[in-house]
Amino acid sequence: MTTATLADERIARTSTLAKLLKRPEIGALVAAIAIFVFFAATTEVFATPSGASTWLRGASTIGIMSVAVALLMIGGEFDLSAGAMTGFTGLVVGVLTTEYGLNVWAAIVVSLALALAIGAINGILVMKTGLPSFIVTLGTFFVLQGIDLAGTKALIGQVAIQGMSNVPYYDQAKSLFGSTVTINGGLVYASVFWWIGVTLLATWVLLRTKTGNWIFSVGGAQLSARQIGVPVFKTKVGLFMTTAGAGWLVGMLLLFTTSTVQSNTGVGQEFIYIICAVVGGCLMTGGYGSAIGAALGALIYGMVNQGIVYSGWDNNWLKAFLGVMLLAAVLLNEWVRKRAETAK
């Protein structure tokens, strides 16, 4: 074997390493495998079909939102109203159907329209005013939270929706959003399939479409993106609408799985979505990230959340784990990014 051949092989190996390191989701994949192995080895229920059913269900709704939030973060923005949106959309459907007799499918469409309108307003305010999206969506969060609590109580005299299962055509909507199938003795909820579908669609958009290029561009260098003709305004408003639409979807999944929704549903979850996206490889500064990575971040959260219960630990340790996971992910992402930049 000649010296030139050896040199070529070294170059090829380095190139492969560089490509691997550039994948944002690598760290989350390794962490997910390690956490699964740990809880599978230390508990009796975790890796069983019934055990997996529980943590997959929990991860699925978090995962849908985390993927949408990841797209927005790649585009350089944040949405702190995402959690409250899930409760808001469920309450809209619940109030319209149980109190005013509106057809359930019409109520679902109205709820979606309202969510998309709020997402558009968020995006327009951010782009027109130049205010940080953190501030704009924090304001939207409080508005939605107030509507969810005070508005619902004023309309129906309570803060939770009851009697959804008695609404005409409820079973039709439940078959789409809240049904289950049995696989190997364990229940798999519809939300899991929605989660997979959303992740695949988001990955395709990011990696195979012009829109995906725009998302990376506006997050990495907005001014340069505008100068080369990227529709920055349209892209960012669309991303806020996507996050709001994901909030609507999760709201429907929760409503038709449990047949009830409360005014505080989703409140406080917005930071979990961001953590999952960061754990999945998204940079806080935008321009870098992965939909698959965000989905894996949600899977990690779901496994740890339920694994702690199966292990008999104090559930409050979950908060400590989330903090450590966030800090570790930020440091790891920064290290991987610098390593990938230097690898040739």
Short mmCIF file of C-alpha atoms in Angstrom, two decimals:
data_model
loop_
_atom_site.label_atom_id
_atom_site.label_comp_id
_atom_site.label_asym_id
_atom_site.label_seq_id
_atom_site.Cartn_x
_atom_site.Cartn_y
_atom_site.Cartn_z
CA MET A 1 0.00 0.00 0.00
CA THR A 2 1.50 3.35 -1.04
CA THR A 3 1.94 6.44 1.07
CA ALA A 4 -0.54 8.28 -1.15
CA THR A 5 -3.16 5.58 -0.52
CA LEU A 6 -2.68 5.81 3.25
CA ALA A 7 -3.00 9.57 3.08
CA ASP A 8 -6.21 9.26 1.08
CA GLU A 9 -7.64 6.85 3.66
CA ARG A 10 -6.79 9.22 6.52
CA ILE A 11 -8.52 12.04 4.67
CA ALA A 12 -11.58 9.86 4.09
CA ARG A 13 -11.74 8.83 7.76
CA THR A 14 -11.44 12.44 8.91
CA SER A 15 -14.13 13.50 6.48
CA THR A 16 -16.48 10.84 7.84
CA LEU A 17 -15.79 11.96 11.40
CA ALA A 18 -16.46 15.57 10.44
CA LYS A 19 -19.79 14.63 8.88
CA LEU A 20 -20.76 12.64 11.96
CA LEU A 21 -19.86 15.45 14.35
CA LYS A 22 -21.85 17.92 12.30
CA ARG A 23 -25.07 16.02 12.96
CA PRO A 24 -26.82 17.90 15.81
CA GLU A 25 -28.71 14.86 17.07
CA ILE A 26 -25.70 12.60 17.76
CA GLY A 27 -25.38 13.61 21.41
CA ALA A 28 -29.10 13.13 22.06
CA LEU A 29 -29.05 9.72 20.38
CA VAL A 30 -26.20 8.51 22.59
CA ALA A 31 -27.90 9.89 25.70
CA ALA A 32 -31.24 8.29 24.77
CA ILE A 33 -29.64 4.87 24.35
CA ALA A 34 -27.77 5.18 27.65
CA ILE A 35 -30.90 6.24 29.57
CA PHE A 36 -32.96 3.43 28.08
CA VAL A 37 -30.33 0.84 28.98
CA PHE A 38 -30.02 2.23 32.51
CA PHE A 39 -33.72 2.14 33.37
CA ALA A 40 -34.28 -1.14 31.52
CA ALA A 41 -31.55 -2.72 33.65
CA THR A 42 -32.58 -1.18 36.98
CA THR A 43 -36.38 -1.54 36.83
CA GLU A 44 -38.68 -4.41 35.97
CA VAL A 45 -41.40 -2.47 34.16
CA PHE A 46 -39.59 0.14 32.08
CA ALA A 47 -38.75 -2.00 29.04
CA THR A 48 -42.00 -3.98 29.03
CA PRO A 49 -44.71 -3.16 26.45
CA SER A 50 -46.97 -1.63 29.10
CA GLY A 51 -44.09 0.37 30.59
CA ALA A 52 -42.94 1.64 27.21
CA SER A 53 -46.52 2.60 26.38
CA THR A 54 -46.55 5.04 29.29
CA TRP A 55 -43.30 6.85 28.58
CA LEU A 56 -43.90 6.92 24.84
CA ARG A 57 -47.26 8.57 25.39
CA GLY A 58 -45.70 11.21 27.62
CA ALA A 59 -42.84 11.81 25.20
CA SER A 60 -45.09 12.07 22.15
CA THR A 61 -46.95 15.27 22.99
CA ILE A 62 -43.79 16.88 24.33
CA GLY A 63 -42.02 15.70 21.18
CA ILE A 64 -44.49 17.28 18.76
CA MET A 65 -44.07 20.65 20.43
CA SER A 66 -40.30 20.25 20.77
CA VAL A 67 -39.93 19.63 17.04
CA ALA A 68 -41.93 22.77 16.21
CA VAL A 69 -39.99 24.79 18.79
CA ALA A 70 -36.75 23.44 17.33
CA LEU A 71 -37.69 24.76 13.88
CA LEU A 72 -38.37 28.16 15.41
CA MET A 73 -35.10 28.11 17.34
CA ILE A 74 -33.17 27.19 14.21
CA GLY A 75 -34.84 30.25 12.71
CA GLY A 76 -33.42 32.32 15.57
CA GLU A 77 -36.57 32.87 17.66
CA PHE A 78 -38.36 31.59 20.79
CA ASP A 79 -42.03 31.07 21.65
CA LEU A 80 -42.92 31.12 25.34
CA SER A 81 -46.65 30.94 24.57
CA ALA A 82 -46.38 27.42 23.16
CA GLY A 83 -47.40 25.68 26.38
CA ALA A 84 -50.43 27.87 27.07
CA MET A 85 -51.52 27.40 23.44
CA THR A 86 -52.15 23.68 24.00
CA GLY A 87 -54.61 24.41 26.80
CA PHE A 88 -56.20 27.34 24.96
CA THR A 89 -57.03 25.32 21.84
CA GLY A 90 -58.48 22.45 23.86
CA LEU A 91 -60.62 24.84 25.90
CA VAL A 92 -61.94 26.52 22.76
CA VAL A 93 -63.19 23.20 21.42
CA GLY A 94 -64.55 22.18 24.81
CA VAL A 95 -66.47 25.40 25.41
CA LEU A 96 -67.86 25.64 21.88
CA THR A 97 -69.13 22.06 21.89
CA THR A 98 -70.34 21.49 25.46
CA GLU A 99 -71.76 24.96 26.11
CA TYR A 100 -72.82 26.26 22.72
CA GLY A 101 -73.59 23.03 20.85
CA LEU A 102 -71.26 23.66 17.93
CA ASN A 103 -70.37 20.64 15.82
CA VAL A 104 -67.13 19.15 17.11
CA TRP A 105 -65.39 19.30 13.73
CA ALA A 106 -66.41 22.93 13.25
CA ALA A 107 -65.07 23.69 16.74
CA ILE A 108 -61.78 21.98 15.86
CA VAL A 109 -61.43 24.13 12.74
CA VAL A 110 -62.25 27.32 14.68
CA SER A 111 -59.64 26.36 17.27
CA LEU A 112 -57.02 25.81 14.56
CA ALA A 113 -57.85 29.14 12.91
CA LEU A 114 -57.46 30.98 16.23
CA ALA A 115 -54.14 29.26 16.95
CA LEU A 116 -52.73 30.15 13.53
CA ALA A 117 -53.95 33.74 13.89
CA ILE A 118 -52.22 34.09 17.26
CA GLY A 119 -49.04 32.59 15.80
CA ALA A 120 -49.19 35.06 12.92
CA ILE A 121 -49.70 37.97 15.34
CA ASN A 122 -46.65 36.83 17.33
CA GLY A 123 -44.54 36.69 14.19
CA ILE A 124 -45.76 40.01 12.82
CA LEU A 125 -45.14 41.79 16.13
CA VAL A 126 -41.61 40.39 16.36
CA MET A 127 -40.76 41.38 12.80
CA LYS A 128 -42.47 44.77 12.73
CA THR A 129 -41.38 46.04 16.15
CA GLY A 130 -37.95 44.48 16.36
CA LEU A 131 -38.69 43.36 19.92
CA PRO A 132 -37.14 40.08 21.10
CA SER A 133 -39.46 37.14 20.53
CA PHE A 134 -38.87 36.23 24.17
CA ILE A 135 -40.70 39.40 25.26
CA VAL A 136 -43.49 39.27 22.66
CA THR A 137 -44.40 35.66 23.31
CA LEU A 138 -44.08 36.09 27.06
CA GLY A 139 -46.82 38.70 26.75
CA THR A 140 -48.88 36.30 24.63
CA PHE A 141 -48.35 33.61 27.25
CA PHE A 142 -49.89 35.77 29.97
CA VAL A 143 -52.78 36.81 27.71
CA LEU A 144 -53.60 33.18 26.89
CA GLN A 145 -53.22 32.13 30.50
CA GLY A 146 -55.64 34.85 31.57
CA ILE A 147 -58.15 33.86 28.89
CA ASP A 148 -57.83 30.20 29.84
CA LEU A 149 -58.52 30.92 33.50
CA ALA A 150 -60.79 33.98 33.68
CA GLY A 151 -62.45 33.56 30.29
CA THR A 152 -63.35 29.92 30.79
CA LYS A 153 -64.67 30.57 34.29
CA ALA A 154 -66.78 33.49 33.06
CA LEU A 155 -68.30 31.42 30.27
CA ILE A 156 -68.96 28.10 32.00
CA GLY A 157 -68.53 28.87 35.69
CA GLN A 158 -65.58 26.50 36.15
CA VAL A 159 -62.00 26.06 34.98
CA ALA A 160 -62.26 22.58 33.47
CA ILE A 161 -64.26 21.10 30.61
CA GLN A 162 -66.54 18.20 31.49
CA GLY A 163 -68.83 16.03 29.38
CA MET A 164 -66.81 16.01 26.15
CA SER A 165 -67.53 12.32 25.65
CA ASN A 166 -71.25 13.15 25.30
CA VAL A 167 -70.71 15.61 22.45
CA PRO A 168 -72.07 14.42 19.06
CA TYR A 169 -69.39 13.01 16.77
CA TYR A 170 -66.91 12.96 19.65
CA ASP A 171 -65.99 9.36 18.77
CA GLN A 172 -65.02 10.41 15.24
CA ALA A 173 -62.58 12.99 16.52
CA LYS A 174 -61.33 10.58 19.16
CA SER A 175 -60.49 8.01 16.49
CA LEU A 176 -58.19 10.57 14.87
CA PHE A 177 -56.63 12.16 17.93
CA GLY A 178 -57.20 9.87 20.90
CA SER A 179 -57.37 6.27 19.68
CA THR A 180 -54.99 3.45 20.59
CA VAL A 181 -53.67 0.29 18.98
CA THR A 182 -52.24 -2.74 20.74
CA ILE A 183 -48.73 -3.79 19.70
CA ASN A 184 -47.11 -6.76 21.42
CA GLY A 185 -49.42 -6.38 24.40
CA GLY A 186 -48.82 -2.66 24.92
CA LEU A 187 -51.05 0.27 24.00
CA VAL A 188 -49.67 2.73 21.47
CA TYR A 189 -51.55 6.03 21.45
CA ALA A 190 -52.38 8.02 18.34
CA SER A 191 -50.14 10.80 19.62
CA VAL A 192 -47.10 8.57 19.06
CA PHE A 193 -47.91 8.22 15.36
CA TRP A 194 -48.55 11.96 15.08
CA TRP A 195 -45.18 12.54 16.76
CA ILE A 196 -43.37 10.32 14.26
CA GLY A 197 -45.20 11.95 11.35
CA VAL A 198 -44.43 15.49 12.51
CA THR A 199 -40.76 14.63 13.04
CA LEU A 200 -40.42 13.07 9.59
CA LEU A 201 -42.20 16.00 7.93
CA ALA A 202 -40.07 18.59 9.75
CA THR A 203 -36.88 16.69 8.87
CA TRP A 204 -37.87 16.56 5.21
CA VAL A 205 -38.64 20.29 5.19
CA LEU A 206 -35.31 21.16 6.83
CA LEU A 207 -33.11 18.94 4.69
CA ARG A 208 -34.87 18.63 1.36
CA THR A 209 -36.75 21.86 0.65
CA LYS A 210 -36.06 25.49 -0.14
CA THR A 211 -38.02 26.44 2.96
CA GLY A 212 -35.56 24.48 5.07
CA ASN A 213 -32.68 26.46 3.58
CA TRP A 214 -34.53 29.67 4.42
CA ILE A 215 -35.02 28.56 8.04
CA PHE A 216 -31.31 27.91 8.53
CA SER A 217 -30.44 31.15 6.76
CA VAL A 218 -32.68 33.48 8.79
CA GLY A 219 -31.45 31.90 12.01
CA GLY A 220 -27.78 31.95 11.19
CA ALA A 221 -27.47 35.34 9.50
CA GLN A 222 -30.71 37.24 9.03
CA LEU A 223 -29.19 40.30 7.34
CA SER A 224 -27.22 38.23 4.87
CA ALA A 225 -30.27 36.08 4.20
CA ARG A 226 -32.33 39.16 3.35
CA GLN A 227 -29.60 40.47 1.06
CA ILE A 228 -29.58 37.28 -1.01
CA GLY A 229 -33.35 37.30 -1.43
CA VAL A 230 -34.58 35.03 1.37
CA PRO A 231 -38.13 36.08 2.41
CA VAL A 232 -37.22 36.68 6.06
CA PHE A 233 -40.59 38.11 7.13
CA LYS A 234 -42.57 35.30 5.51
CA THR A 235 -40.28 32.62 6.89
CA LYS A 236 -40.32 33.81 10.48
CA VAL A 237 -44.07 34.46 10.59
CA GLY A 238 -44.56 30.99 9.13
CA LEU A 239 -42.40 29.49 11.88
CA PHE A 240 -44.47 31.17 14.61
CA MET A 241 -47.62 29.87 12.93
CA THR A 242 -46.07 26.40 12.81
CA THR A 243 -45.42 26.47 16.55
CA ALA A 244 -48.99 27.64 17.19
CA GLY A 245 -50.32 24.92 14.88
CA ALA A 246 -48.34 22.31 16.80
CA GLY A 247 -49.87 23.69 20.00
CA TRP A 248 -53.30 23.16 18.48
CA LEU A 249 -52.44 19.59 17.51
CA VAL A 250 -51.21 18.75 21.01
CA GLY A 251 -54.30 20.39 22.45
CA MET A 252 -56.50 18.11 20.34
CA LEU A 253 -54.46 15.04 21.25
CA LEU A 254 -54.78 15.78 24.97
CA LEU A 255 -58.46 16.67 24.77
CA PHE A 256 -59.57 13.61 22.85
CA THR A 257 -57.33 11.20 24.73
CA THR A 258 -58.59 12.20 28.18
CA SER A 259 -61.98 13.78 27.17
CA THR A 260 -61.23 16.74 29.43
CA VAL A 261 -59.00 19.82 29.59
CA GLN A 262 -58.21 22.25 32.38
CA SER A 263 -57.34 25.94 32.30
CA ASN A 264 -53.78 25.30 33.42
CA THR A 265 -53.08 22.63 30.81
CA GLY A 266 -49.70 23.20 29.18
CA VAL A 267 -48.65 26.05 31.44
CA GLY A 268 -44.98 25.62 32.37
CA GLN A 269 -44.29 23.18 29.54
CA GLU A 270 -42.75 25.81 27.26
CA PHE A 271 -39.37 25.57 28.96
CA ILE A 272 -39.41 21.79 28.64
CA TYR A 273 -39.90 22.16 24.88
CA ILE A 274 -36.88 24.45 24.70
CA ILE A 275 -34.78 22.09 26.83
CA CYS A 276 -35.67 19.15 24.58
CA ALA A 277 -34.74 21.16 21.49
CA VAL A 278 -31.40 22.21 23.01
CA VAL A 279 -30.66 18.65 24.16
CA GLY A 280 -31.40 17.61 20.57
CA GLY A 281 -28.67 19.88 19.24
CA CYS A 282 -30.30 23.29 18.68
CA LEU A 283 -28.09 26.27 19.43
CA MET A 284 -29.64 29.10 21.47
CA THR A 285 -28.23 31.52 18.89
CA GLY A 286 -30.10 29.94 15.96
CA GLY A 287 -28.99 28.63 12.60
CA TYR A 288 -28.20 25.10 13.78
CA GLY A 289 -30.32 22.19 14.93
CA SER A 290 -32.34 19.13 14.04
CA ALA A 291 -35.96 18.01 14.18
CA ILE A 292 -34.86 14.44 14.90
CA GLY A 293 -32.65 15.72 17.70
CA ALA A 294 -35.58 17.56 19.30
CA ALA A 295 -37.68 14.40 19.07
CA LEU A 296 -34.88 12.47 20.78
CA GLY A 297 -34.70 15.16 23.45
CA ALA A 298 -38.40 14.63 24.13
CA LEU A 299 -37.84 10.88 24.23
CA ILE A 300 -35.13 11.40 26.85
CA TYR A 301 -37.52 13.53 28.90
CA GLY A 302 -40.31 10.96 28.63
CA MET A 303 -38.04 8.08 29.61
CA VAL A 304 -36.53 9.90 32.59
CA ASN A 305 -39.90 11.22 33.76
CA GLN A 306 -41.38 7.74 33.90
CA GLY A 307 -38.16 5.93 34.76
CA ILE A 308 -37.89 7.93 37.98
CA VAL A 309 -41.38 6.76 38.92
CA TYR A 310 -40.61 3.13 38.10
CA SER A 311 -37.41 3.37 40.15
CA GLY A 312 -39.30 4.65 43.17
CA TRP A 313 -37.33 7.88 43.41
CA ASP A 314 -38.66 11.24 44.52
CA ASN A 315 -40.19 12.75 41.37
CA ASN A 316 -38.73 16.14 42.28
CA TRP A 317 -35.37 14.83 41.07
CA LEU A 318 -36.73 15.31 37.54
CA LYS A 319 -36.28 19.08 37.86
CA ALA A 320 -32.66 18.67 38.89
CA PHE A 321 -32.10 16.31 35.98
CA LEU A 322 -33.60 18.80 33.53
CA GLY A 323 -31.26 21.52 34.76
CA VAL A 324 -28.19 19.33 34.48
CA MET A 325 -29.32 18.05 31.09
CA LEU A 326 -29.77 21.58 29.76
CA LEU A 327 -26.35 22.76 30.93
CA ALA A 328 -24.64 19.62 29.65
CA ALA A 329 -26.39 19.91 26.28
CA VAL A 330 -25.37 23.54 25.82
CA LEU A 331 -21.74 22.72 26.61
CA LEU A 332 -21.76 19.62 24.41
CA ASN A 333 -23.38 21.44 21.49
CA GLU A 334 -20.78 24.18 21.67
CA TRP A 335 -17.96 21.64 21.81
CA VAL A 336 -19.37 19.64 18.89
CA ARG A 337 -19.84 22.79 16.83
CA LYS A 338 -16.24 23.90 17.36
CA ARG A 339 -14.94 20.37 16.73
CA ALA A 340 -16.92 20.13 13.50
CA GLU A 341 -15.59 23.51 12.33
CA THR A 342 -11.98 22.42 12.84
CA ALA A 343 -12.42 18.91 11.36
CA LYS A 344 -11.54 18.88 7.69
#
